Amino acid sequence: MNVNQLMGDLEKRHPGESEYLQAVKEVLESIEEVYNQHPEYEAARIVERIVEPDRVFTFKVTWIDDAGVPQVNIGYRVQFNSAIGPYKGGLRFHKAVNPSMLKFLGFEQTFKNALTTLPMGGAKGGSDFDPTGKSNAEIMRFCQAFMLELWHNIGVDTDVPAGDVGVGGREIGFMNGMYQKLARQYHTGVLTGKGETWGGSILRPEATGYGALYFVEYMLRRAGKDIKGKTVVVSGFGNVAWGAAQKATELGAKVIGVSGPDGVVLIPDGMTTEMIDYLPVLRSSNQNIVEPFAKKFPGTTFTAGKKAWSIKCDIALPCAFQNELNGDDAAELLKNGTWCCAEVSNMGCTPEAIHAFQKAGILFAPGKAVNAGGVATSGLEMTQNCMHISWAGQEVDEKLHFIMESIHEACVKFGTGKDGKIDYVKGANIAGFMKVAQAMLEQGTI
Ligand code: GLU
């Protein structure tokens, strides 16, 4: 395999799709050495086939706003790879959504899902619909209009969407209701992230953040460290940041910072239960600003225009968006003594930031390993739906622990260098890639 040539060919075919090209490059660079030891992969042109999505659906979504004015958005579903199971992955509603973003997310999802130990292929979808400032009724009408197109292409054994940025339990509810009406199919397993009374798994809302902290715990334990008493900063204040803050606090860490697109809030004494509970309230207000947090809780301070990474902390947890932590941010964190960074968002760090962390030798782990607990618990939700049962929270939590531990072990197995140091990026990429590549090889050229 020649990474430069492959990237050149891909760029010609997908010009300007920067996030997608960035995600592919990171994976190819880390698997190159192992790949070249497998002539059978080269002969089957696995790498050329694995980087292209199986298919991309694009559709118009027309809906009526509260003023009675018709609005038009674009909807997408990228079915990336089904070698190890039905397509699986979230839907993102955000004004910046475009084919490049969804292809990068679908590509990452393919390897992340492979790491979970569960049989799920990779997909992603969404729309450039911006939920900021929208009423509940507008959200409902948009979700229904979106499903009016999408329902043809999804199903319990074909493609199972879930939430992502801008899509939580409320949106999944509106989409599931519309799906059932259109398809006249009442299986509970067509979407995951459902409410507990209509097929949702206990702990699915918390799972991404909880799983991330379990992964951090395994990583710290291996490095002879303990999370108790350490300072943690999270970016964002959505579902992922909420679960991460909750579990970090429960494990004895102090969450001293949270951020939004408008700025950062410093919480000198660490988050209290009341503060953690306020995060979903703030998120569902649809304003997409974090400043009200500081207004509500005396003793905390809001700084406009600053990022979470300006706060001095032991552990940095990007929980918001891709490329939210760049080379300058990494330099600032390192200067302030941060010694662990775990991506809870998908591709939360730029290549420059990852390089800076790795060069400094601090603990760093990538999103496809750290945040896999979310989709893994979606997989557990699918299992419960197919068995027509609900597991107790303890059972789901035990399974989540087991899955995060196996992902950590896979990273250690494939990422330990000759010097004994663990490169979690390499480990996660190789472990995920090898599983999908082998499955593709065994199923022939299709
Ligand atoms: N959007 C989440 C992710 O990035 C969850 C996907 C799912 O549950 O299917 O993994």
mmCIF file of N, CA and C in Angstrom, residues 227-303:
data_model
loop_
_atom_site.group_PDB
_atom_site.id
_atom_site.type_symbol
_atom_site.label_atom_id
_atom_site.label_comp_id
_atom_site.label_asym_id
_atom_site.label_seq_id
_atom_site.Cartn_x
_atom_site.Cartn_y
_atom_site.Cartn_z
ATOM 1 N N ILE A 227 -7.851 8.034 38.902
ATOM 2 C CA ILE A 227 -8.630 9.231 38.524
ATOM 3 C C ILE A 227 -9.091 10.044 39.744
ATOM 4 N N LYS A 228 -9.109 9.381 40.910
ATOM 5 C CA LYS A 228 -9.594 10.061 42.133
ATOM 6 C C LYS A 228 -8.848 11.370 42.389
ATOM 7 N N GLY A 229 -9.614 12.430 42.619
ATOM 8 C CA GLY A 229 -9.025 13.713 42.978
ATOM 9 C C GLY A 229 -8.445 14.499 41.806
ATOM 10 N N LYS A 230 -8.500 13.939 40.592
ATOM 11 C CA LYS A 230 -7.920 14.626 39.433
ATOM 12 C C LYS A 230 -8.914 15.646 38.867
ATOM 13 N N THR A 231 -8.367 16.674 38.241
ATOM 14 C CA THR A 231 -9.242 17.683 37.636
ATOM 15 C C THR A 231 -9.513 17.325 36.172
ATOM 16 N N VAL A 232 -10.786 17.487 35.793
ATOM 17 C CA VAL A 232 -11.233 17.111 34.444
ATOM 18 C C VAL A 232 -11.955 18.301 33.809
ATOM 19 N N VAL A 233 -11.718 18.494 32.519
ATOM 20 C CA VAL A 233 -12.471 19.508 31.783
ATOM 21 C C VAL A 233 -13.190 18.822 30.628
ATOM 22 N N VAL A 234 -14.486 19.144 30.456
ATOM 23 C CA VAL A 234 -15.228 18.607 29.320
ATOM 24 C C VAL A 234 -15.640 19.763 28.413
ATOM 25 N N SER A 235 -15.686 19.514 27.112
ATOM 26 C CA SER A 235 -16.205 20.535 26.202
ATOM 27 C C SER A 235 -17.600 20.121 25.795
ATOM 28 N N GLY A 236 -18.433 21.119 25.512
ATOM 29 C CA GLY A 236 -19.807 20.822 25.143
ATOM 30 C C GLY A 236 -20.650 20.613 26.387
ATOM 31 N N PHE A 237 -21.974 20.589 26.187
ATOM 32 C CA PHE A 237 -22.853 20.350 27.342
ATOM 33 C C PHE A 237 -24.047 19.505 26.898
ATOM 34 N N GLY A 238 -23.807 18.670 25.901
ATOM 35 C CA GLY A 238 -24.860 17.777 25.413
ATOM 36 C C GLY A 238 -24.835 16.460 26.154
ATOM 37 N N ASN A 239 -25.482 15.503 25.556
ATOM 38 C CA ASN A 239 -25.640 14.186 26.157
ATOM 39 C C ASN A 239 -24.303 13.523 26.515
ATOM 40 N N VAL A 240 -23.312 13.692 25.647
ATOM 41 C CA VAL A 240 -22.025 13.032 25.854
ATOM 42 C C VAL A 240 -21.277 13.668 27.038
ATOM 43 N N ALA A 241 -21.225 15.004 27.051
ATOM 44 C CA ALA A 241 -20.554 15.714 28.146
ATOM 45 C C ALA A 241 -21.250 15.419 29.481
ATOM 46 N N TRP A 242 -22.570 15.326 29.428
ATOM 47 C CA TRP A 242 -23.367 15.044 30.631
ATOM 48 C C TRP A 242 -22.995 13.683 31.239
ATOM 49 N N GLY A 243 -22.959 12.645 30.391
ATOM 50 C CA GLY A 243 -22.614 11.302 30.885
ATOM 51 C C GLY A 243 -21.181 11.255 31.399
ATOM 52 N N ALA A 244 -20.293 11.942 30.682
ATOM 53 C CA ALA A 244 -18.874 11.939 31.078
ATOM 54 C C ALA A 244 -18.690 12.662 32.420
ATOM 55 N N ALA A 245 -19.362 13.812 32.570
ATOM 56 C CA ALA A 245 -19.237 14.586 33.821
ATOM 57 C C ALA A 245 -19.794 13.784 34.998
ATOM 58 N N GLN A 246 -20.906 13.115 34.717
ATOM 59 C CA GLN A 246 -21.543 12.318 35.773
ATOM 60 C C GLN A 246 -20.618 11.198 36.267
ATOM 61 N N LYS A 247 -20.081 10.433 35.328
ATOM 62 C CA LYS A 247 -19.252 9.291 35.727
ATOM 63 C C LYS A 247 -17.917 9.739 36.295
ATOM 64 N N ALA A 248 -17.333 10.800 35.732
ATOM 65 C CA ALA A 248 -16.059 11.301 36.255
ATOM 66 C C ALA A 248 -16.241 11.715 37.711
ATOM 67 N N THR A 249 -17.345 12.397 37.998
ATOM 68 C CA THR A 249 -17.634 12.857 39.362
ATOM 69 C C THR A 249 -17.837 11.649 40.288
ATOM 70 N N GLU A 250 -18.597 10.680 39.794
ATOM 71 C CA GLU A 250 -18.867 9.477 40.592
ATOM 72 C C GLU A 250 -17.568 8.723 40.918
ATOM 73 N N LEU A 251 -16.610 8.783 40.010
ATOM 74 C CA LEU A 251 -15.340 8.081 40.228
ATOM 75 C C LEU A 251 -14.360 8.905 41.082
ATOM 76 N N GLY A 252 -14.808 10.072 41.522
ATOM 77 C CA GLY A 252 -13.977 10.861 42.452
ATOM 78 C C GLY A 252 -13.159 11.961 41.808
ATOM 79 N N ALA A 253 -13.367 12.203 40.498
ATOM 80 C CA ALA A 253 -12.650 13.325 39.853
ATOM 81 C C ALA A 253 -13.448 14.606 40.063
ATOM 82 N N LYS A 254 -12.787 15.733 39.769
ATOM 83 C CA LYS A 254 -13.437 17.035 39.924
ATOM 84 C C LYS A 254 -13.592 17.649 38.532
ATOM 85 N N VAL A 255 -14.836 17.834 38.078
ATOM 86 C CA VAL A 255 -15.055 18.405 36.740
ATOM 87 C C VAL A 255 -15.098 19.932 36.869
ATOM 88 N N ILE A 256 -14.023 20.565 36.455
ATOM 89 C CA ILE A 256 -13.883 22.001 36.736
ATOM 90 C C ILE A 256 -14.164 22.907 35.530
ATOM 91 N N GLY A 257 -14.536 22.321 34.420
ATOM 92 C CA GLY A 257 -14.832 23.178 33.264
ATOM 93 C C GLY A 257 -15.793 22.538 32.300
ATOM 94 N N VAL A 258 -16.634 23.381 31.698
ATOM 95 C CA VAL A 258 -17.586 22.934 30.687
ATOM 96 C C VAL A 258 -17.688 24.092 29.688
ATOM 97 N N SER A 259 -17.939 23.777 28.400
ATOM 98 C CA SER A 259 -17.920 24.875 27.433
ATOM 99 C C SER A 259 -19.029 24.754 26.395
ATOM 100 N N GLY A 260 -19.223 25.832 25.667
ATOM 101 C CA GLY A 260 -20.191 25.863 24.568
ATOM 102 C C GLY A 260 -19.620 26.703 23.449
ATOM 103 N N PRO A 261 -20.371 26.875 22.357
ATOM 104 C CA PRO A 261 -19.852 27.684 21.256
ATOM 105 C C PRO A 261 -19.604 29.140 21.670
ATOM 106 N N ASP A 262 -20.260 29.589 22.746
ATOM 107 C CA ASP A 262 -20.119 30.992 23.182
ATOM 108 C C ASP A 262 -18.960 31.223 24.150
ATOM 109 N N GLY A 263 -18.424 30.183 24.776
ATOM 110 C CA GLY A 263 -17.333 30.382 25.728
ATOM 111 C C GLY A 263 -17.206 29.231 26.707
ATOM 112 N N VAL A 264 -16.516 29.505 27.821
ATOM 113 C CA VAL A 264 -16.234 28.431 28.778
ATOM 114 C C VAL A 264 -16.654 28.839 30.190
ATOM 115 N N VAL A 265 -17.088 27.849 30.982
ATOM 116 C CA VAL A 265 -17.431 28.106 32.387
ATOM 117 C C VAL A 265 -16.420 27.388 33.271
ATOM 118 N N LEU A 266 -15.809 28.155 34.180
ATOM 119 C CA LEU A 266 -14.885 27.581 35.155
ATOM 120 C C LEU A 266 -15.664 27.274 36.431
ATOM 121 N N ILE A 267 -15.482 26.053 36.935
ATOM 122 C CA ILE A 267 -16.214 25.605 38.130
ATOM 123 C C ILE A 267 -15.159 25.219 39.176
ATOM 124 N N PRO A 268 -14.646 26.183 39.938
ATOM 125 C CA PRO A 268 -13.471 25.918 40.780
ATOM 126 C C PRO A 268 -13.633 24.742 41.750
ATOM 127 N N ASP A 269 -14.849 24.557 42.286
ATOM 128 C CA ASP A 269 -15.030 23.473 43.269
ATOM 129 C C ASP A 269 -15.484 22.159 42.640
ATOM 130 N N GLY A 270 -15.612 22.143 41.332
ATOM 131 C CA GLY A 270 -16.056 20.924 40.647
ATOM 132 C C GLY A 270 -17.573 20.861 40.565
ATOM 133 N N MET A 271 -18.060 20.094 39.584
ATOM 134 C CA MET A 271 -19.514 20.018 39.363
ATOM 135 C C MET A 271 -20.223 19.291 40.493
ATOM 136 N N THR A 272 -21.377 19.837 40.869
ATOM 137 C CA THR A 272 -22.248 19.175 41.844
ATOM 138 C C THR A 272 -23.316 18.398 41.062
ATOM 139 N N THR A 273 -24.079 17.580 41.770
ATOM 140 C CA THR A 273 -25.154 16.813 41.118
ATOM 141 C C THR A 273 -26.147 17.763 40.450
ATOM 142 N N GLU A 274 -26.425 18.869 41.143
ATOM 143 C CA GLU A 274 -27.382 19.838 40.596
ATOM 144 C C GLU A 274 -26.872 20.404 39.263
ATOM 145 N N MET A 275 -25.577 20.664 39.213
ATOM 146 C CA MET A 275 -24.985 21.202 37.972
ATOM 147 C C MET A 275 -25.044 20.176 36.847
ATOM 148 N N ILE A 276 -24.735 18.932 37.202
ATOM 149 C CA ILE A 276 -24.768 17.867 36.178
ATOM 150 C C ILE A 276 -26.194 17.723 35.637
ATOM 151 N N ASP A 277 -27.170 17.736 36.552
ATOM 152 C CA ASP A 277 -28.573 17.589 36.137
ATOM 153 C C ASP A 277 -29.033 18.760 35.270
ATOM 154 N N TYR A 278 -28.364 19.889 35.419
ATOM 155 C CA TYR A 278 -28.769 21.077 34.657
ATOM 156 C C TYR A 278 -28.320 20.992 33.182
ATOM 157 N N LEU A 279 -27.292 20.196 32.900
ATOM 158 C CA LEU A 279 -26.765 20.145 31.523
ATOM 159 C C LEU A 279 -27.835 19.754 30.482
ATOM 160 N N PRO A 280 -28.601 18.663 30.717
ATOM 161 C CA PRO A 280 -29.638 18.333 29.716
ATOM 162 C C PRO A 280 -30.716 19.418 29.605
ATOM 163 N N VAL A 281 -30.964 20.128 30.700
ATOM 164 C CA VAL A 281 -31.963 21.205 30.668
ATOM 165 C C VAL A 281 -31.458 22.313 29.740
ATOM 166 N N LEU A 282 -30.191 22.647 29.922
ATOM 167 C CA LEU A 282 -29.559 23.688 29.104
ATOM 168 C C LEU A 282 -29.562 23.272 27.628
ATOM 169 N N ARG A 283 -29.232 22.029 27.374
ATOM 170 C CA ARG A 283 -29.176 21.525 25.999
ATOM 171 C C ARG A 283 -30.558 21.593 25.341
ATOM 172 N N SER A 284 -31.586 21.148 26.077
ATOM 173 C CA SER A 284 -32.910 21.073 25.438
ATOM 174 C C SER A 284 -33.558 22.448 25.311
ATOM 175 N N SER A 285 -32.914 23.488 25.872
ATOM 176 C CA SER A 285 -33.442 24.844 25.673
ATOM 177 C C SER A 285 -33.189 25.291 24.232
ATOM 178 N N ASN A 286 -32.340 24.513 23.504
ATOM 179 C CA ASN A 286 -32.089 24.771 22.077
ATOM 180 C C ASN A 286 -31.424 26.109 21.781
ATOM 181 N N GLN A 287 -30.799 26.723 22.771
ATOM 182 C CA GLN A 287 -30.150 28.010 22.513
ATOM 183 C C GLN A 287 -28.686 27.829 22.116
ATOM 184 N N ASN A 288 -28.128 26.672 22.487
ATOM 185 C CA ASN A 288 -26.737 26.347 22.166
ATOM 186 C C ASN A 288 -25.733 27.334 22.771
ATOM 187 N N ILE A 289 -26.009 27.800 23.974
ATOM 188 C CA ILE A 289 -25.047 28.648 24.703
ATOM 189 C C ILE A 289 -24.896 28.124 26.129
ATOM 190 N N VAL A 290 -23.674 28.295 26.671
ATOM 191 C CA VAL A 290 -23.384 27.748 28.001
ATOM 192 C C VAL A 290 -23.414 28.842 29.085
ATOM 193 N N GLU A 291 -23.461 30.089 28.677
ATOM 194 C CA GLU A 291 -23.424 31.199 29.639
ATOM 195 C C GLU A 291 -24.484 31.090 30.753
ATOM 196 N N PRO A 292 -25.729 30.651 30.428
ATOM 197 C CA PRO A 292 -26.731 30.543 31.500
ATOM 198 C C PRO A 292 -26.277 29.657 32.670
ATOM 199 N N PHE A 293 -25.361 28.723 32.421
ATOM 200 C CA PHE A 293 -24.840 27.849 33.482
ATOM 201 C C PHE A 293 -24.198 28.699 34.575
ATOM 202 N N ALA A 294 -23.360 29.654 34.158
ATOM 203 C CA ALA A 294 -22.645 30.502 35.123
ATOM 204 C C ALA A 294 -23.609 31.444 35.841
ATOM 205 N N LYS A 295 -24.652 31.867 35.132
ATOM 206 C CA LYS A 295 -25.654 32.761 35.751
ATOM 207 C C LYS A 295 -26.421 31.996 36.833
ATOM 208 N N LYS A 296 -26.639 30.717 36.581
ATOM 209 C CA LYS A 296 -27.440 29.913 37.511
ATOM 210 C C LYS A 296 -26.653 29.495 38.751
ATOM 211 N N PHE A 297 -25.355 29.276 38.583
ATOM 212 C CA PHE A 297 -24.575 28.748 39.716
ATOM 213 C C PHE A 297 -23.513 29.744 40.182
ATOM 214 N N PRO A 298 -23.779 30.450 41.294
ATOM 215 C CA PRO A 298 -22.804 31.409 41.817
ATOM 216 C C PRO A 298 -21.483 30.689 42.160
ATOM 217 N N GLY A 299 -20.403 31.391 41.950
ATOM 218 C CA GLY A 299 -19.098 30.773 42.247
ATOM 219 C C GLY A 299 -18.451 30.221 40.993
ATOM 220 N N THR A 300 -19.239 30.115 39.908
ATOM 221 C CA THR A 300 -18.665 29.691 38.627
ATOM 222 C C THR A 300 -18.538 30.934 37.741
ATOM 223 N N THR A 301 -17.560 30.916 36.830
ATOM 224 C CA THR A 301 -17.386 32.117 35.996
ATOM 225 C C THR A 301 -17.356 31.768 34.511
ATOM 226 N N PHE A 302 -18.032 32.614 33.741
ATOM 227 C CA PHE A 302 -18.103 32.428 32.292
ATOM 228 C C PHE A 302 -17.113 33.370 31.602
ATOM 229 N N THR A 303 -16.348 32.839 30.668
ATOM 230 C CA THR A 303 -15.483 33.698 29.858
ATOM 231 C C THR A 303 -15.890 33.525 28.396
#
